[in-house]
């Protein structure tokens, strides 16, 4: 984008002729008329005319010329020395006026030159910075907000929420004031004129979210919004737009910095997808190893049962059955069944490496805030929101911080995954309370709720509502909570969605059992 034209250094011929004519006229009037006033002070007007556009004219030379003409006229009229002191004073005042005017004009020229250099530096920086910047004129928006205030609108947020058409009209009132080269390249344009013709209004994709910009203008402060903007070729770009609407900021040219995060989000989604695939593959591998171990252990007692049962059958079908041998075989069958039952018990306990529980004093609200901080990006990837409503105050409990975090992460992830593809809101809330020596953590969602048949066996291993789930996360989470002396319960919310409620004692409960690590269901 080219720099705006700046005034040139050459004199305009018409202006130069007019200035010379004015100086000659002033000299003739001062010299050949009997006027008793300080006509020579009019030379100041000639100097102003000459430098009215503040171009780099050598005003000092013109000022000296005017002063010289003033002296010549004085000597020509009053050279005999017979006039009174007033004529001398008028001459001195005229010279003083010319001198002061010359100095002020020179100072103004220097300031103008400095301003030009500053503008050129600004333009150079504006056009070479690697961030796309579009400057918009926010004055129409400020006038619209002032008009609403004048009409008696006190709650601006509520008014904007109920008048989306007014919000859209305000957005359309903003106009592009400037655009830098990086923005032109980003959106696929060669010059600002073409860009202005294509898109002169402010961020068409914002819609009702433009109300946040209006409120920021009313209160003053910085604005950061995420939106999608269409390139000239039709490609949609994911953008983060940042600008300041502070009270002291000039509104005629508000620079909006635009960061293109399209590629970053694409790569982030690819990484997340790869991570999910790797996690599923890892879980499948672990389950395959566990299954192989279970099959190896249970095949032996099953084979023994089959052999002993066959032997008992053979002893019974003889002409003279040997009941002693039959009893021995059936006794061995019972022993093998007991061995198989032990394997099944180990399956129900979810075979795995025991994890050593390291209990410390944990602040309940701090734990929830820390866990939520780990999951905000994951919530955004699922198109949902994660909100924390702390209500436990300073309540603390003795627990393994890492294991409880794993439980919360598992419950939140289950809630987010349950709402995938849902058309309505996808909100997850973590609510904490503390009363009567117990702490309660609730993970609430706005999803479809729990299937009726799932309630009774929700915490059984390998039970899941997800097509690709392993069905072990809730079972392990319940086991962790129980080993902390608490209880995990799942219920449906009356308003829709599900609620996972963890109840824990604020006093430590002794439990020496090993605790398996949590995994998403």
XYZ file of C-alpha atoms in Angstrom:
521
model
C 0.000 0.000 0.000
C 1.553 3.336 -1.072
C 2.073 6.279 1.248
C -0.386 9.192 1.086
C 0.819 12.162 -0.945
C 2.674 14.806 1.027
C 3.018 18.452 0.050
C 5.882 19.057 -2.308
C 8.903 21.270 -1.782
C 8.453 23.395 -4.901
C 6.552 26.698 -4.779
C 3.235 26.989 -6.549
C 3.781 29.608 -9.324
C 0.468 31.315 -8.616
C 1.170 31.490 -4.898
C 4.687 32.859 -5.495
C 3.402 35.559 -7.886
C 0.662 36.522 -5.428
C 3.182 36.784 -2.589
C 5.561 38.988 -4.609
C 2.651 41.175 -5.730
C 1.497 41.601 -2.151
C 5.019 42.534 -0.969
C 5.390 45.094 -3.772
C 1.968 46.582 -3.007
C 2.771 46.872 0.716
C 6.122 48.531 -0.095
C 4.484 51.061 -2.453
C 1.753 51.935 0.031
C 4.275 52.238 2.872
C 6.594 54.419 0.811
C 4.374 56.686 -1.270
C 1.230 57.230 0.819
C 0.857 59.525 3.831
C -0.722 56.772 6.036
C 0.416 57.131 9.637
C -0.231 53.480 10.619
C 2.189 50.535 10.669
C 1.585 49.412 7.094
C 4.793 47.344 7.161
C 3.200 44.868 9.570
C 1.186 43.641 6.603
C 4.366 41.890 5.423
C 3.388 39.230 7.960
C 0.391 38.380 5.739
C 2.728 37.895 2.783
C 4.893 35.501 4.808
C 1.808 33.550 5.914
C 0.532 33.358 2.332
C 3.913 32.091 1.150
C 4.086 29.340 3.770
C 0.385 28.592 4.274
C 0.887 24.924 3.393
C 3.935 24.696 5.706
C 6.177 23.539 2.879
C 9.929 23.788 3.529
C 10.300 27.370 2.219
C 13.358 29.380 3.369
C 11.173 31.793 5.287
C 14.189 33.458 6.934
C 15.303 34.983 3.609
C 11.823 36.262 2.858
C 11.582 37.692 6.362
C 14.907 39.521 5.955
C 13.710 40.877 2.598
C 10.514 42.212 4.160
C 12.515 43.791 6.993
C 14.864 45.414 4.475
C 11.917 46.834 2.520
C 10.496 48.208 5.756
C 13.761 50.052 6.484
C 14.002 51.374 2.906
C 10.454 52.738 3.060
C 11.134 54.352 6.444
C 14.312 56.037 5.217
C 12.613 57.196 2.028
C 9.788 58.852 3.923
C 11.444 59.880 7.187
C 15.069 60.198 6.197
C 15.228 63.997 6.917
C 14.933 63.300 10.661
C 12.169 65.908 11.234
C 9.384 63.433 12.183
C 8.406 62.612 15.718
C 9.177 59.477 17.700
C 5.896 57.722 16.707
C 7.150 56.976 13.194
C 10.262 55.299 14.622
C 8.124 53.250 17.013
C 5.849 52.110 14.182
C 8.901 51.019 12.214
C 10.289 49.135 15.209
C 6.945 47.438 15.882
C 6.700 46.438 12.211
C 10.210 44.929 12.284
C 9.369 43.123 15.532
C 6.156 41.716 14.020
C 8.042 40.521 10.927
C 10.766 38.935 13.093
C 8.330 37.186 15.433
C 6.224 35.937 12.509
C 9.345 34.583 10.808
C 10.425 32.692 13.950
C 6.945 31.234 14.537
C 6.627 30.132 10.920
C 10.057 28.460 11.057
C 9.057 26.635 14.247
C 5.771 25.523 12.651
C 7.701 24.279 9.604
C 10.033 22.236 11.819
C 7.074 20.740 13.668
C 5.382 19.921 10.372
C 8.572 18.284 9.080
C 8.803 16.211 12.273
C 5.153 15.240 11.896
C 5.765 14.179 8.294
C 8.725 12.017 9.313
C 6.668 10.492 12.113
C 3.831 9.764 9.683
C 6.257 8.166 7.247
C 7.743 5.995 10.002
C 4.228 5.026 11.066
C 3.263 4.136 7.521
C 6.441 2.098 7.077
C 5.831 0.204 10.320
C 2.115 -0.168 9.580
C 2.758 -1.729 6.186
C 5.765 -3.900 7.063
C 4.596 -5.387 10.364
C 3.913 -9.123 10.087
C 0.465 -8.804 11.689
C -2.597 -8.058 9.567
C -4.134 -4.754 10.681
C -7.394 -3.162 9.576
C -8.253 0.241 11.043
C -11.955 1.095 11.397
C -13.843 4.308 12.155
C -15.740 3.687 15.404
C -17.213 7.186 15.692
C -20.644 6.175 14.296
C -20.787 3.433 16.939
C -19.930 5.901 19.724
C -22.664 8.232 18.469
C -25.178 5.369 18.402
C -24.325 4.364 21.988
C -24.608 8.008 23.108
C -28.027 8.198 21.431
C -29.185 5.097 23.309
C -28.013 6.597 26.586
C -29.842 9.818 25.743
C -33.032 7.796 25.142
C -32.777 6.472 28.706
C -31.245 3.027 28.077
C -29.480 2.238 31.366
C -28.876 -1.512 30.990
C -27.089 -1.549 27.652
C -26.284 -5.271 27.780
C -29.930 -6.240 28.274
C -31.037 -3.853 25.525
C -28.559 -5.284 23.024
C -29.534 -8.858 23.929
C -33.170 -8.113 23.046
C -32.467 -6.004 19.952
C -30.231 -8.070 17.616
C -31.303 -5.987 14.613
C -29.976 -2.857 16.334
C -26.682 -4.639 17.021
C -26.389 -5.560 13.340
C -27.211 -1.990 12.267
C -24.450 -0.659 14.540
C -21.979 -3.157 13.117
C -22.798 -2.097 9.577
C -22.234 1.562 10.518
C -18.485 0.992 10.984
C -16.319 1.682 7.961
C -12.799 0.741 6.997
C -10.330 3.605 7.526
C -7.060 1.884 6.604
C -5.544 -1.511 5.899
C -1.918 -2.627 5.846
C -0.094 -4.710 3.260
C -0.109 -7.847 5.415
C -3.902 -7.757 5.656
C -4.225 -7.213 1.905
C -2.017 -10.228 1.252
C -3.894 -12.309 3.817
C -7.272 -11.622 2.240
C -5.991 -11.899 -1.349
C -6.059 -8.272 -2.548
C -3.490 -6.106 -4.320
C -4.577 -2.659 -3.129
C -6.738 -1.018 -0.489
C -9.305 0.297 -2.980
C -10.172 -3.213 -4.165
C -10.354 -4.422 -0.568
C -12.636 -1.523 0.392
C -14.986 -2.299 -2.505
C -15.120 -5.959 -1.530
C -15.476 -5.531 2.225
C -15.867 -2.143 3.804
C -17.910 -3.177 6.830
C -16.645 -4.579 10.127
C -16.278 -8.387 10.482
C -19.549 -9.670 8.925
C -19.227 -13.034 10.671
C -19.642 -11.653 14.194
C -23.435 -11.408 14.263
C -24.868 -10.998 17.804
C -21.350 -11.245 19.305
C -20.741 -7.679 18.115
C -22.636 -6.688 21.270
C -19.412 -7.418 23.187
C -17.648 -4.746 21.104
C -20.413 -2.243 21.845
C -20.179 -2.924 25.580
C -16.378 -2.620 25.443
C -16.732 0.772 23.769
C -19.204 1.863 26.437
C -17.006 0.708 29.322
C -13.616 1.245 27.700
C -11.016 -1.496 27.410
C -9.496 -4.093 25.129
C -11.489 -6.535 23.028
C -10.402 -9.999 21.883
C -12.815 -11.977 19.758
C -12.637 -15.112 17.650
C -14.450 -15.199 14.339
C -14.296 -16.520 10.798
C -13.562 -14.235 7.845
C -13.917 -15.024 4.160
C -11.004 -14.462 1.775
C -11.484 -13.111 -1.724
C -11.288 -16.669 -3.103
C -14.020 -17.884 -0.741
C -11.741 -19.676 1.734
C -12.793 -19.213 5.354
C -10.115 -18.144 7.828
C -10.198 -18.611 11.593
C -9.172 -15.266 13.084
C -8.405 -13.794 16.485
C -9.127 -10.053 16.374
C -7.727 -7.746 19.068
C -8.273 -4.005 19.429
C -8.508 -1.355 22.151
C -11.479 0.902 22.839
C -10.025 2.733 25.838
C -11.666 6.019 26.791
C -8.663 8.092 25.662
C -8.248 6.288 22.325
C -9.046 8.089 19.069
C -12.096 6.432 17.499
C -11.657 7.664 13.935
C -8.909 5.123 13.282
C -9.005 2.131 15.646
C -6.402 -0.466 14.560
C -7.655 -4.053 14.754
C -4.913 -6.673 14.806
C -5.935 -9.905 13.091
C -4.129 -13.167 13.735
C -4.789 -16.028 11.328
C -5.018 -19.242 13.365
C -6.532 -21.409 10.626
C -3.440 -23.537 10.114
C -2.728 -23.702 13.826
C -6.225 -24.982 14.530
C -6.033 -27.446 11.663
C -2.773 -28.801 13.010
C -4.191 -28.781 16.532
C -7.207 -30.780 15.385
C -4.915 -33.200 13.545
C -2.722 -33.597 16.618
C -5.778 -34.115 18.828
C -7.156 -36.698 16.406
C -3.814 -38.483 16.282
C -3.590 -38.374 20.051
C -7.093 -39.824 20.383
C -6.255 -42.562 17.886
C -3.025 -43.332 19.734
C -4.839 -43.391 23.041
C -7.476 -45.778 21.682
C -4.763 -47.952 20.168
C -2.863 -47.967 23.468
C -6.001 -48.845 25.408
C -6.830 -51.569 22.900
C -3.293 -52.952 23.227
C -3.522 -52.943 27.014
C -6.896 -54.618 26.885
C -5.541 -57.179 24.423
C -2.677 -57.940 26.788
C -5.070 -58.229 29.728
C -7.405 -60.403 27.642
C -4.527 -62.657 26.638
C -3.508 -62.999 30.271
C -7.108 -63.725 31.306
C -7.512 -66.269 28.502
C -4.275 -67.981 29.495
C -5.346 -68.220 33.128
C -8.950 -69.238 32.541
C -8.229 -71.792 29.807
C -6.363 -74.043 32.261
C -9.235 -74.422 34.769
C -11.714 -74.761 31.897
C -9.611 -77.522 30.348
C -9.368 -79.232 33.725
C -13.129 -78.956 34.204
C -13.685 -80.505 30.808
C -11.264 -83.378 31.555
C -12.646 -84.116 35.046
C -16.248 -83.892 33.812
C -15.437 -86.302 30.985
C -13.823 -88.725 33.438
C -16.829 -88.569 35.757
C -19.115 -89.236 32.783
C -17.093 -92.261 31.751
C -17.168 -93.697 35.282
C -20.933 -93.184 35.436
C -21.777 -94.876 32.104
C -19.982 -98.109 33.033
C -22.042 -101.151 33.715
C -20.928 -100.888 37.295
C -20.325 -97.161 38.014
C -17.383 -96.418 40.316
C -18.894 -93.736 42.541
C -15.583 -93.144 44.330
C -13.877 -92.123 41.097
C -16.907 -90.021 40.161
C -16.669 -88.230 43.522
C -12.961 -87.592 43.028
C -13.542 -86.201 39.523
C -16.380 -83.943 40.678
C -14.245 -82.695 43.565
C -11.587 -81.695 41.033
C -14.285 -80.009 38.923
C -15.311 -77.928 41.935
C -11.703 -76.932 42.577
C -11.276 -75.879 38.955
C -14.510 -73.879 39.120
C -13.136 -72.098 42.179
C -9.977 -71.266 40.272
C -12.060 -69.892 37.367
C -14.119 -67.910 39.852
C -10.900 -66.335 41.164
C -9.986 -65.282 37.617
C -13.447 -63.751 37.176
C -13.029 -61.905 40.489
C -9.761 -60.494 39.236
C -11.522 -59.345 36.035
C -14.163 -57.563 38.093
C -11.403 -55.854 40.095
C -9.899 -54.698 36.745
C -6.571 -56.365 36.699
C -3.637 -53.973 36.484
C -0.623 -52.540 38.288
C -1.545 -51.224 41.736
C -0.907 -47.508 42.195
C 0.457 -46.255 45.492
C -1.864 -43.668 47.016
C -0.008 -40.545 48.195
C -2.388 -38.550 50.375
C -1.896 -34.865 51.173
C -4.117 -32.014 52.333
C -5.912 -30.775 49.223
C -8.001 -27.613 48.891
C -11.216 -28.687 47.156
C -11.858 -25.495 45.142
C -8.177 -25.166 44.229
C -8.140 -28.758 42.970
C -11.215 -28.161 40.804
C -9.840 -24.894 39.359
C -6.519 -26.575 38.562
C -8.265 -29.481 36.845
C -10.550 -27.156 34.860
C -7.488 -25.272 33.622
C -6.258 -28.518 32.060
C -9.542 -29.126 30.264
C -10.598 -25.763 28.785
C -8.875 -26.474 25.465
C -10.416 -29.937 25.342
C -13.868 -28.420 25.950
C -13.310 -25.966 23.101
C -12.296 -28.802 20.765
C -15.628 -30.485 21.514
C -17.480 -27.206 20.864
C -18.494 -26.858 24.505
C -17.820 -24.713 27.551
C -16.470 -25.649 30.976
C -17.507 -23.556 33.987
C -16.448 -23.865 37.633
C -18.815 -22.841 40.427
C -16.785 -23.067 43.625
C -18.746 -23.267 46.839
C -16.512 -25.207 49.229
C -14.676 -22.160 50.549
C -11.535 -23.122 52.463
C -12.569 -26.775 52.840
C -9.695 -29.269 52.579
C -9.564 -33.047 52.529
C -6.847 -35.649 52.753
C -6.542 -37.270 49.361
C -4.268 -38.175 46.483
C -4.397 -35.020 44.342
C -3.330 -36.791 41.121
C -5.881 -39.611 41.428
C -8.759 -37.248 42.201
C -7.741 -35.122 39.233
C -7.868 -38.244 37.066
C -11.392 -38.929 38.280
C -12.522 -35.367 37.487
C -10.840 -35.444 34.078
C -12.567 -38.742 33.292
C -16.005 -37.405 34.312
C -15.619 -34.153 32.357
C -14.364 -35.990 29.268
C -17.337 -38.383 29.491
C -19.688 -35.378 29.638
C -18.063 -33.647 26.654
C -18.018 -36.825 24.565
C -21.671 -37.502 25.400
C -22.601 -34.124 23.857
C -20.624 -34.572 20.608
C -22.843 -33.804 17.624
C -25.526 -32.254 19.820
C -27.318 -29.280 18.241
C -28.097 -27.480 21.515
C -25.723 -26.009 24.114
C -22.790 -28.146 25.226
C -22.129 -26.850 28.729
C -20.299 -28.629 31.535
C -20.305 -27.271 35.089
C -18.194 -28.349 38.060
C -19.925 -27.388 41.309
C -18.389 -27.829 44.775
C -20.032 -27.702 48.207
C -18.977 -28.411 51.764
C -21.354 -29.181 54.621
C -21.652 -31.476 57.653
C -18.085 -32.760 57.353
C -18.503 -33.863 53.725
C -17.343 -32.369 50.451
C -19.393 -32.728 47.273
C -18.203 -32.312 43.707
C -20.803 -32.388 40.930
C -20.028 -32.590 37.213
C -23.163 -31.490 35.344
C -23.763 -31.482 31.599
C -26.533 -30.539 29.187
C -26.290 -33.731 27.152
C -28.865 -36.463 26.438
C -28.636 -38.021 29.903
C -28.068 -41.677 30.769
C -29.843 -44.621 29.110
C -32.316 -46.287 31.469
C -30.568 -49.655 31.280
C -27.199 -48.091 32.088
C -28.077 -46.848 35.595
C -27.797 -50.171 37.412
C -24.525 -51.263 35.813
C -22.822 -47.939 35.190
C -19.847 -48.820 37.400
C -19.395 -52.371 36.198
C -16.235 -52.977 34.134
C -16.601 -52.920 30.361
C -19.958 -51.128 30.480
C -20.055 -48.050 28.230
C -22.482 -45.839 26.275
C -19.860 -44.914 23.645
C -19.301 -46.949 20.482
C -15.530 -46.796 20.858
C -15.358 -46.870 24.672
C -13.590 -49.540 26.708
C -16.010 -49.291 29.644
C -13.366 -49.195 32.371
C -13.087 -45.482 33.219
C -16.191 -45.189 35.439
C -15.383 -48.450 37.225
C -11.863 -47.273 38.060
C -13.126 -43.792 39.010
C -15.640 -45.318 41.416
C -12.884 -47.519 42.858
C -10.640 -44.460 43.447
C -13.456 -42.546 45.162
C -14.299 -45.559 47.356
C -10.651 -45.886 48.406
C -10.876 -42.279 49.620
C -13.868 -43.228 51.763
C -16.339 -41.618 49.372
C -19.003 -42.499 46.867
C -19.589 -41.802 43.164
C -23.165 -41.620 41.873
C -24.707 -40.909 38.458
C -28.150 -39.345 38.042
C -30.206 -37.633 35.355
C -30.924 -33.919 35.798
C -34.579 -32.775 35.744
C -33.688 -30.004 33.280
C -31.876 -32.427 30.977
C -28.402 -33.894 30.976
C -26.527 -36.004 33.507
C -24.876 -35.303 36.856
C -21.934 -37.217 38.336
C -21.760 -36.590 42.105
C -18.638 -37.334 44.173
C -19.119 -37.321 47.938
C -15.952 -37.354 50.049
C -15.357 -37.071 53.797
C -13.316 -34.099 54.946
C -11.556 -36.344 57.482
C -9.155 -39.014 56.116
C -10.438 -42.591 55.831
C -7.845 -45.347 56.163
C -7.706 -47.778 53.244
C -4.696 -49.902 52.438
C -6.041 -51.352 49.191
C -4.119 -50.572 46.006
C -5.794 -48.021 43.716
C -5.883 -48.554 39.943
C -5.210 -45.526 37.740
C -8.245 -43.877 36.130
C -8.858 -44.044 32.413
C -11.543 -42.426 30.318
C -14.582 -44.651 29.833
